[in-house]
C-alpha cells in the first residue's frame, strides 16, 4: 500500500501505469508563414550550439542549485525517479539526492529536491500549488520575451541585412522550439518534446482551426491548404517512423531540416507563380482600360486614406524641451504607459500588473531596436547600460551560469572580466554619441538584444521542462502526457490569441493558414535541430524511448485529424462553417479523453 502524504496519495493513478513503470526500471526513461522563418535560423543554431557546448565541461558538471544544493554520492543503481512515491516519507530525500535518474540536466533550481527535501510532507499540496503558479508565470515570461523583444530585434536584423521583412514571424514558434531543444538535451525529458510538438499540432489543427471557423465562417484557400497539410502529414510520418525505429541518426535529422527548406522553397515558388498568373490575367482581361478595384479593395483604399493621419501628433508638445540623460533613462525603463492604462479594461490591467516585473527586467537587460521609429529606439543612457548588463546576462544564463562562475586560473571569475570589458565599451559609447541621434553601428544592439532575449527564452524553457518533469514524478505521469497537455497548452497560448484576433478582424483565411504553416516549422525544426545539436555534441545517434501506448495514441490522433481535414475540407468545397468547427472541437475532446484514459491504464494493450 502506497503511503499518503498530507492528504495526497503518491500511488500511480492506474495499475497499468504502475506495471509499465516497473518494466522500465533501470532505464533512463504567436507565425503567419513558416517560410519566412528560415532567414535567421542559423543564428538560433549558433546560440543553442554555444549554449550546449559546455555540457561536458568540469564547471558545468559541478554546478548545483544555489538554493537547493544536492548532496550525496552516486552510489546507488539507476532507478526510475517516479518510484520515489513508493518509499516512506523519511527515505524520499535520500533517494532523490542519490539517484542519477532524478537529476536535471540544467536549470537554476532543483525542483525535486525542493519538494521532497525542503517542504515537509504535510505541505506537499502547498509546494505543488507554488510550482503550478511559477509554471504559469514562466509561460508568461516566454510570451512577453518572444513578443516584445525577440521578434522586434529579429525584424531589425532582417531589415539591416535586407532579408525577409516579415522574418519576425519566426518568434511565434520560439517557445516551442526552445522547449523542444531543452527537452531533447536530456533523455529523461525527450518524451516532453514529442508530447508538446504532437500535442500542440493536434490542438492547433483542431481547437484553433475549429475556433476560427466558428468565429468567422470562410472559404479556405485551396492550394495553400492542400500544400501545407500534405507537408505536415509527411513530417508526422517521418516522426512516427523515427519513434518506431527508436532512434534518430544524423541523416535523419538533416532530412527534417532539408524537408523544411524544401517546404520554404515550395511556398516561395507557388507564391511567385500565383502572382505572375494574376498579373497576366489582369493584363489580358483589360488591355485598354485602367484596372478597376473591387468593392473590398476600394474600401481598403478609402479607409487607408482616411486613416493616414497620425494621431500621435496630438500628444506631441508644441514646444520641445531637451530631455536630460536621467529623464531619458527613467522613461526608457518604464514599462507602463499612463494614457493606455486609463483606457484599458480591468482584465488588461490585472495582466499588465503581472507583466510589469518581467517587462522591467527585460527592458533593463535586453536592448531593443525598432526600425519603424525615427530614432530606432535609441536611448543613449540605457543602451550604454546594456553594454554592461546584457553580456553579464549572457554569461550567467549560458549553461545555467556554469561559464559565468568559472574562475580563470582559480583567481578571477569570468563574470568579473565581462563587467570590466563591458564598462569600457559603455564609457566609449557614452562619450562618442549623443542623445538625439543613433550611432552608425546601432544595429549591433539588435544583435545583442536578439542573443540576450534568446537566452532568456532558453532559460525560462529549461525551468518549464524541469518543473513539468518534477510534477510528472509527483503525480506519476509520463512525460508524454505532460507534453501534450501543459507544455502544449502553454506554448500554444500565443498562437491561439493571435489567430483568433486575426479571425475577428476579418482575416480568417490568414489565421487558418497560420495554423498549419507554424506547426510544420515547429515539428521539422524542433525535432531536426534538437537531434542535430545532440549528435554534434558527440552522440552517434539520439535514442528515443516512447512512453508506451500513449505516444502511438498521440501520433495516431494527429495523423487522423490531418486525414479527416484533407478529406472533409475539399468535400465542403473549402467552405468552412460552424458545424465543421464544432466537429473539430469534439475531435480534440475525444482525443484528450482517450489520451488520459490511456495514461491512467484504463485503456491498455492486453499482455500476451
GROMACS .gro file of N, CA and C in nm, residues 266-381:
model
  348
  266UNK      N    1   0.905   2.568  -5.181
  266UNK     CA    2   0.775   2.543  -5.244
  266UNK      C    3   0.680   2.660  -5.222
  267UNK      N    4   0.679   2.714  -5.100
  267UNK     CA    5   0.594   2.829  -5.071
  267UNK      C    6   0.634   2.949  -5.156
  268UNK      N    7   0.764   2.974  -5.167
  268UNK     CA    8   0.811   3.089  -5.244
  268UNK      C    9   0.776   3.073  -5.392
  269UNK      N   10   0.800   2.955  -5.448
  269UNK     CA   11   0.772   2.932  -5.590
  269UNK      C   12   0.622   2.940  -5.617
  270UNK      N   13   0.540   2.881  -5.530
  270UNK     CA   14   0.394   2.886  -5.550
  270UNK      C   15   0.343   3.029  -5.543
  271UNK      N   16   0.396   3.107  -5.450
  271UNK     CA   17   0.355   3.247  -5.440
  271UNK      C   18   0.393   3.324  -5.564
  272UNK      N   19   0.516   3.303  -5.613
  272UNK     CA   20   0.561   3.372  -5.733
  272UNK      C   21   0.476   3.334  -5.854
  273UNK      N   22   0.445   3.205  -5.871
  273UNK     CA   23   0.364   3.160  -5.984
  273UNK      C   24   0.223   3.218  -5.975
  274UNK      N   25   0.166   3.221  -5.854
  274UNK     CA   26   0.031   3.275  -5.839
  274UNK      C   27   0.026   3.423  -5.874
  275UNK      N   28   0.124   3.500  -5.827
  275UNK     CA   29   0.127   3.643  -5.858
  275UNK      C   30   0.150   3.667  -6.007
  276UNK      N   31   0.233   3.586  -6.070
  276UNK     CA   32   0.257   3.601  -6.214
  276UNK      C   33   0.130   3.572  -6.293
  277UNK      N   34   0.058   3.465  -6.256
  277UNK     CA   35  -0.067   3.433  -6.325
  277UNK      C   36  -0.172   3.541  -6.304
  278UNK      N   37  -0.175   3.599  -6.184
  278UNK     CA   38  -0.274   3.703  -6.157
  278UNK      C   39  -0.246   3.829  -6.239
  279UNK      N   40  -0.117   3.869  -6.246
  279UNK     CA   41  -0.083   3.986  -6.328
  279UNK      C   42  -0.113   3.961  -6.476
  280UNK      N   43  -0.084   3.839  -6.519
  280UNK     CA   44  -0.109   3.807  -6.660
  280UNK      C   45  -0.257   3.808  -6.691
  281UNK      N   46  -0.340   3.755  -6.601
  281UNK     CA   47  -0.484   3.753  -6.625
  281UNK      C   48  -0.542   3.894  -6.626
  282UNK      N   49  -0.490   3.983  -6.543
  282UNK     CA   50  -0.538   4.120  -6.541
  282UNK      C   51  -0.502   4.193  -6.670
  283UNK      N   52  -0.383   4.165  -6.722
  283UNK     CA   53  -0.341   4.231  -6.845
  283UNK      C   54  -0.426   4.186  -6.963
  284UNK      N   55  -0.453   4.056  -6.974
  284UNK     CA   56  -0.530   4.005  -7.087
  284UNK      C   57  -0.679   4.036  -7.075
  285UNK      N   58  -0.730   4.050  -6.953
  285UNK     CA   59  -0.873   4.074  -6.937
  285UNK      C   60  -0.910   4.219  -6.964
  286UNK      N   61  -0.822   4.314  -6.931
  286UNK     CA   62  -0.850   4.456  -6.953
  286UNK      C   63  -0.728   4.523  -7.015
  287UNK      N   64  -0.707   4.504  -7.144
  287UNK     CA   65  -0.584   4.556  -7.205
  287UNK      C   66  -0.584   4.707  -7.224
  288UNK      N   67  -0.702   4.769  -7.242
  288UNK     CA   68  -0.705   4.912  -7.275
  288UNK      C   69  -0.769   4.996  -7.166
  289UNK      N   70  -0.818   4.933  -7.062
  289UNK     CA   71  -0.886   5.010  -6.956
  289UNK      C   72  -0.805   5.003  -6.830
  290UNK      N   73  -0.809   5.108  -6.749
  290UNK     CA   74  -0.736   5.103  -6.622
  290UNK      C   75  -0.794   4.997  -6.530
  291UNK      N   76  -0.710   4.948  -6.443
  291UNK     CA   77  -0.751   4.842  -6.352
  291UNK      C   78  -0.859   4.892  -6.258
  292UNK      N   79  -0.969   4.818  -6.251
  292UNK     CA   80  -1.081   4.855  -6.163
  292UNK      C   81  -1.065   4.784  -6.030
  293UNK      N   82  -1.089   4.857  -5.923
  293UNK     CA   83  -1.079   4.799  -5.790
  293UNK      C   84  -1.210   4.734  -5.752
  294UNK      N   85  -1.200   4.621  -5.683
  294UNK     CA   86  -1.320   4.558  -5.629
  294UNK      C   87  -1.372   4.639  -5.512
  295UNK      N   88  -1.492   4.601  -5.467
  295UNK     CA   89  -1.553   4.674  -5.356
  295UNK      C   90  -1.464   4.672  -5.234
  296UNK      N   91  -1.412   4.554  -5.200
  296UNK     CA   92  -1.329   4.543  -5.080
  296UNK      C   93  -1.199   4.620  -5.095
  297UNK      N   94  -1.138   4.614  -5.218
  297UNK     CA   95  -1.014   4.686  -5.239
  297UNK      C   96  -1.035   4.836  -5.233
  298UNK      N   97  -1.151   4.883  -5.293
  298UNK     CA   98  -1.181   5.025  -5.288
  298UNK      C   99  -1.204   5.069  -5.144
  299UNK      N  100  -1.271   4.982  -5.068
  299UNK     CA  101  -1.297   5.012  -4.928
  299UNK      C  102  -1.166   5.022  -4.850
  300UNK      N  103  -1.072   4.930  -4.878
  300UNK     CA  104  -0.943   4.935  -4.811
  300UNK      C  105  -0.866   5.060  -4.848
  301UNK      N  106  -0.876   5.100  -4.980
  301UNK     CA  107  -0.803   5.218  -5.023
  301UNK      C  108  -0.859   5.343  -4.956
  302UNK      N  109  -0.991   5.353  -4.946
  302UNK     CA  110  -1.052   5.469  -4.883
  302UNK      C  111  -1.019   5.474  -4.735
  303UNK      N  112  -1.028   5.357  -4.669
  303UNK     CA  113  -1.001   5.354  -4.525
  303UNK      C  114  -0.856   5.388  -4.497
  304UNK      N  115  -0.764   5.339  -4.584
  304UNK     CA  116  -0.624   5.371  -4.561
  304UNK      C  117  -0.596   5.519  -4.582
  305UNK      N  118  -0.674   5.583  -4.676
  305UNK     CA  119  -0.655   5.726  -4.698
  305UNK      C  120  -0.706   5.807  -4.580
  306UNK      N  121  -0.823   5.767  -4.532
  306UNK     CA  122  -0.881   5.843  -4.421
  306UNK      C  123  -0.808   5.820  -4.291
  307UNK      N  124  -0.740   5.705  -4.278
  307UNK     CA  125  -0.671   5.675  -4.154
  307UNK      C  126  -0.522   5.709  -4.160
  308UNK      N  127  -0.481   5.780  -4.265
  308UNK     CA  128  -0.340   5.810  -4.279
  308UNK      C  129  -0.293   5.915  -4.180
  309UNK      N  130  -0.385   5.986  -4.119
  309UNK     CA  131  -0.346   6.089  -4.022
  309UNK      C  132  -0.285   6.025  -3.899
  310UNK      N  133  -0.173   6.074  -3.856
  310UNK     CA  134  -0.102   6.021  -3.740
  310UNK      C  135  -0.154   6.091  -3.614
  311UNK      N  136  -0.238   6.019  -3.540
  311UNK     CA  137  -0.298   6.079  -3.421
  311UNK      C  138  -0.197   6.098  -3.309
  312UNK      N  139  -0.080   6.038  -3.323
  312UNK     CA  140   0.020   6.058  -3.219
  312UNK      C  141   0.070   6.201  -3.215
  313UNK      N  142   0.048   6.275  -3.326
  313UNK     CA  143   0.091   6.414  -3.327
  313UNK      C  144   0.016   6.497  -3.224
  314UNK      N  145  -0.106   6.455  -3.189
  314UNK     CA  146  -0.183   6.530  -3.092
  314UNK      C  147  -0.118   6.527  -2.954
  315UNK      N  148  -0.041   6.422  -2.925
  315UNK     CA  149   0.021   6.409  -2.794
  315UNK      C  150   0.159   6.476  -2.789
  316UNK      N  151   0.209   6.521  -2.905
  316UNK     CA  152   0.340   6.584  -2.904
  316UNK      C  153   0.329   6.728  -2.857
  317UNK      N  154   0.419   6.773  -2.772
  317UNK     CA  155   0.413   6.909  -2.721
  317UNK      C  156   0.446   7.010  -2.829
  318UNK      N  157   0.388   7.132  -2.814
  318UNK     CA  158   0.414   7.238  -2.910
  318UNK      C  159   0.556   7.290  -2.898
  319UNK      N  160   0.606   7.297  -2.775
  319UNK     CA  161   0.742   7.342  -2.751
  319UNK      C  162   0.825   7.224  -2.702
  320UNK      N  163   0.929   7.192  -2.774
  320UNK     CA  164   1.010   7.076  -2.741
  320UNK      C  165   1.120   7.116  -2.644
  321UNK      N  166   1.123   7.047  -2.532
  321UNK     CA  167   1.228   7.069  -2.433
  321UNK      C  168   1.330   6.957  -2.444
  322UNK      N  169   1.454   6.992  -2.432
  322UNK     CA  170   1.560   6.894  -2.438
  322UNK      C  171   1.560   6.812  -2.309
  323UNK      N  172   1.532   6.679  -2.324
  323UNK     CA  173   1.529   6.593  -2.206
  323UNK      C  174   1.671   6.565  -2.157
  324UNK      N  175   1.682   6.558  -2.026
  324UNK     CA  176   1.812   6.525  -1.968
  324UNK      C  177   1.838   6.376  -1.981
  325UNK      N  178   1.963   6.340  -1.958
  325UNK     CA  179   2.001   6.199  -1.967
  325UNK      C  180   1.928   6.115  -1.864
  326UNK      N  181   1.910   6.171  -1.744
  326UNK     CA  182   1.839   6.098  -1.639
  326UNK      C  183   1.693   6.077  -1.676
  327UNK      N  184   1.628   6.179  -1.736
  327UNK     CA  185   1.489   6.164  -1.777
  327UNK      C  186   1.474   6.058  -1.886
  328UNK      N  187   1.567   6.056  -1.979
  328UNK     CA  188   1.561   5.954  -2.085
  328UNK      C  189   1.573   5.815  -2.026
  329UNK      N  190   1.661   5.798  -1.928
  329UNK     CA  191   1.680   5.668  -1.865
  329UNK      C  192   1.555   5.624  -1.791
  330UNK      N  193   1.492   5.715  -1.716
  330UNK     CA  194   1.372   5.680  -1.639
  330UNK      C  195   1.258   5.642  -1.732
  331UNK      N  196   1.238   5.721  -1.839
  331UNK     CA  197   1.129   5.691  -1.932
  331UNK      C  198   1.155   5.561  -2.008
  332UNK      N  199   1.279   5.535  -2.041
  332UNK     CA  200   1.310   5.413  -2.115
  332UNK      C  201   1.290   5.288  -2.031
  333UNK      N  202   1.306   5.300  -1.899
  333UNK     CA  203   1.290   5.184  -1.811
  333UNK      C  204   1.146   5.168  -1.762
  334UNK      N  205   1.056   5.258  -1.799
  334UNK     CA  206   0.917   5.248  -1.753
  334UNK      C  207   0.837   5.159  -1.847
  335UNK      N  208   0.787   5.046  -1.800
  335UNK     CA  209   0.708   4.957  -1.888
  335UNK      C  210   0.560   4.994  -1.895
  336UNK      N  211   0.519   5.104  -1.830
  336UNK     CA  212   0.376   5.137  -1.820
  336UNK      C  213   0.350   5.270  -1.889
  337UNK      N  214   0.249   5.272  -1.977
  337UNK     CA  215   0.202   5.393  -2.043
  337UNK      C  216   0.076   5.439  -1.972
  338UNK      N  217   0.083   5.554  -1.906
  338UNK     CA  218  -0.030   5.600  -1.824
  338UNK      C  219  -0.154   5.626  -1.908
  339UNK      N  220  -0.138   5.679  -2.030
  339UNK     CA  221  -0.255   5.705  -2.115
  339UNK      C  222  -0.324   5.575  -2.153
  340UNK      N  223  -0.246   5.473  -2.189
  340UNK     CA  224  -0.305   5.345  -2.225
  340UNK      C  225  -0.368   5.278  -2.104
  341UNK      N  226  -0.308   5.294  -1.986
  341UNK     CA  227  -0.360   5.232  -1.864
  341UNK      C  228  -0.502   5.281  -1.833
  342UNK      N  229  -0.529   5.409  -1.854
  342UNK     CA  230  -0.661   5.466  -1.821
  342UNK      C  231  -0.769   5.417  -1.915
  343UNK      N  232  -0.734   5.383  -2.037
  343UNK     CA  233  -0.835   5.345  -2.137
  343UNK      C  234  -0.858   5.195  -2.147
  344UNK      N  235  -0.782   5.115  -2.074
  344UNK     CA  236  -0.792   4.970  -2.085
  344UNK      C  237  -0.888   4.912  -1.981
  345UNK      N  238  -0.948   4.793  -2.010
  345UNK     CA  239  -1.039   4.729  -1.913
  345UNK      C  240  -0.964   4.670  -1.795
  346UNK      N  241  -1.042   4.618  -1.701
  346UNK     CA  242  -0.984   4.570  -1.575
  346UNK      C  243  -0.896   4.447  -1.598
  347UNK      N  244  -0.941   4.352  -1.682
  347UNK     CA  245  -0.862   4.230  -1.701
  347UNK      C  246  -0.727   4.262  -1.766
  348UNK      N  247  -0.724   4.364  -1.855
  348UNK     CA  248  -0.596   4.403  -1.916
  348UNK      C  249  -0.504   4.460  -1.810
  349UNK      N  250  -0.558   4.539  -1.718
  349UNK     CA  251  -0.477   4.597  -1.612
  349UNK      C  252  -0.421   4.490  -1.519
  350UNK      N  253  -0.505   4.391  -1.488
  350UNK     CA  254  -0.458   4.283  -1.400
  350UNK      C  255  -0.343   4.207  -1.464
  351UNK      N  256  -0.356   4.177  -1.594
  351UNK     CA  257  -0.248   4.107  -1.663
  351UNK      C  258  -0.124   4.194  -1.674
  352UNK      N  259  -0.145   4.324  -1.692
  352UNK     CA  260  -0.031   4.415  -1.702
  352UNK      C  261   0.046   4.422  -1.571
  353UNK      N  262  -0.024   4.415  -1.459
  353UNK     CA  263   0.043   4.415  -1.329
  353UNK      C  264   0.135   4.294  -1.316
  354UNK      N  265   0.090   4.179  -1.368
  354UNK     CA  266   0.175   4.060  -1.364
  354UNK      C  267   0.295   4.074  -1.458
  355UNK      N  268   0.276   4.146  -1.568
  355UNK     CA  269   0.384   4.160  -1.665
  355UNK      C  270   0.488   4.263  -1.623
  356UNK      N  271   0.452   4.358  -1.537
  356UNK     CA  272   0.541   4.469  -1.507
  356UNK      C  273   0.680   4.425  -1.460
  357UNK      N  274   0.692   4.332  -1.363
  357UNK     CA  275   0.828   4.292  -1.323
  357UNK      C  276   0.908   4.231  -1.437
  358UNK      N  277   0.841   4.149  -1.520
  358UNK     CA  278   0.912   4.085  -1.632
  358UNK      C  279   0.956   4.189  -1.733
  359UNK      N  280   0.866   4.281  -1.768
  359UNK     CA  281   0.899   4.382  -1.868
  359UNK      C  282   1.009   4.475  -1.818
  360UNK      N  283   1.006   4.511  -1.690
  360UNK     CA  284   1.112   4.597  -1.636
  360UNK      C  285   1.247   4.525  -1.641
  361UNK      N  286   1.249   4.398  -1.603
  361UNK     CA  287   1.374   4.323  -1.607
  361UNK      C  288   1.426   4.309  -1.749
  362UNK      N  289   1.337   4.286  -1.845
  362UNK     CA  290   1.380   4.273  -1.984
  362UNK      C  291   1.424   4.406  -2.041
  363UNK      N  292   1.356   4.515  -2.006
  363UNK     CA  293   1.400   4.647  -2.052
  363UNK      C  294   1.539   4.680  -1.998
  364UNK      N  295   1.567   4.634  -1.879
  364UNK     CA  296   1.696   4.663  -1.817
  364UNK      C  297   1.808   4.579  -1.877
  365UNK      N  298   1.776   4.460  -1.926
  365UNK     CA  299   1.881   4.367  -1.969
  365UNK      C  300   1.887   4.343  -2.118
  366UNK      N  301   1.781   4.373  -2.193
  366UNK     CA  302   1.775   4.339  -2.335
  366UNK      C  303   1.765   4.467  -2.418
  367UNK      N  304   1.862   4.497  -2.504
  367UNK     CA  305   1.849   4.611  -2.596
  367UNK      C  306   1.736   4.586  -2.695
  368UNK      N  307   1.668   4.693  -2.734
  368UNK     CA  308   1.556   4.682  -2.826
  368UNK      C  309   1.573   4.784  -2.936
  369UNK      N  310   1.580   4.740  -3.060
  369UNK     CA  311   1.594   4.827  -3.177
  369UNK      C  312   1.466   4.818  -3.258
  370UNK      N  313   1.404   4.933  -3.286
  370UNK     CA  314   1.278   4.939  -3.360
  370UNK      C  315   1.301   5.014  -3.491
  371UNK      N  316   1.308   4.945  -3.606
  371UNK     CA  317   1.334   5.014  -3.733
  371UNK      C  318   1.221   5.108  -3.774
  372UNK      N  319   1.100   5.091  -3.721
  372UNK     CA  320   0.987   5.174  -3.761
  372UNK      C  321   0.989   5.311  -3.694
  373UNK      N  322   1.067   5.328  -3.588
  373UNK     CA  323   1.076   5.457  -3.522
  373UNK      C  324   1.186   5.541  -3.585
  374UNK      N  325   1.166   5.673  -3.576
  374UNK     CA  326   1.262   5.764  -3.638
  374UNK      C  327   1.400   5.753  -3.572
  375UNK      N  328   1.401   5.738  -3.440
  375UNK     CA  329   1.528   5.725  -3.369
  375UNK      C  330   1.569   5.580  -3.349
  376UNK      N  331   1.492   5.486  -3.408
  376UNK     CA  332   1.520   5.342  -3.398
  376UNK      C  333   1.530   5.297  -3.251
  377UNK      N  334   1.455   5.366  -3.165
  377UNK     CA  335   1.451   5.336  -3.021
  377UNK      C  336   1.589   5.352  -2.955
  378UNK      N  337   1.663   5.451  -2.999
  378UNK     CA  338   1.795   5.479  -2.942
  378UNK      C  339   1.776   5.553  -2.810
  379UNK      N  340   1.814   5.492  -2.700
  379UNK     CA  341   1.811   5.551  -2.567
  379UNK      C  342   1.954   5.548  -2.514
  380UNK      N  343   2.026   5.659  -2.530
  380UNK     CA  344   2.169   5.659  -2.505
  380UNK      C  345   2.209   5.609  -2.366
  381UNK      N  346   2.151   5.660  -2.256
  381UNK     CA  347   2.195   5.609  -2.125
  381UNK      C  348   2.161   5.463  -2.103
   0.00000   0.00000   0.00000
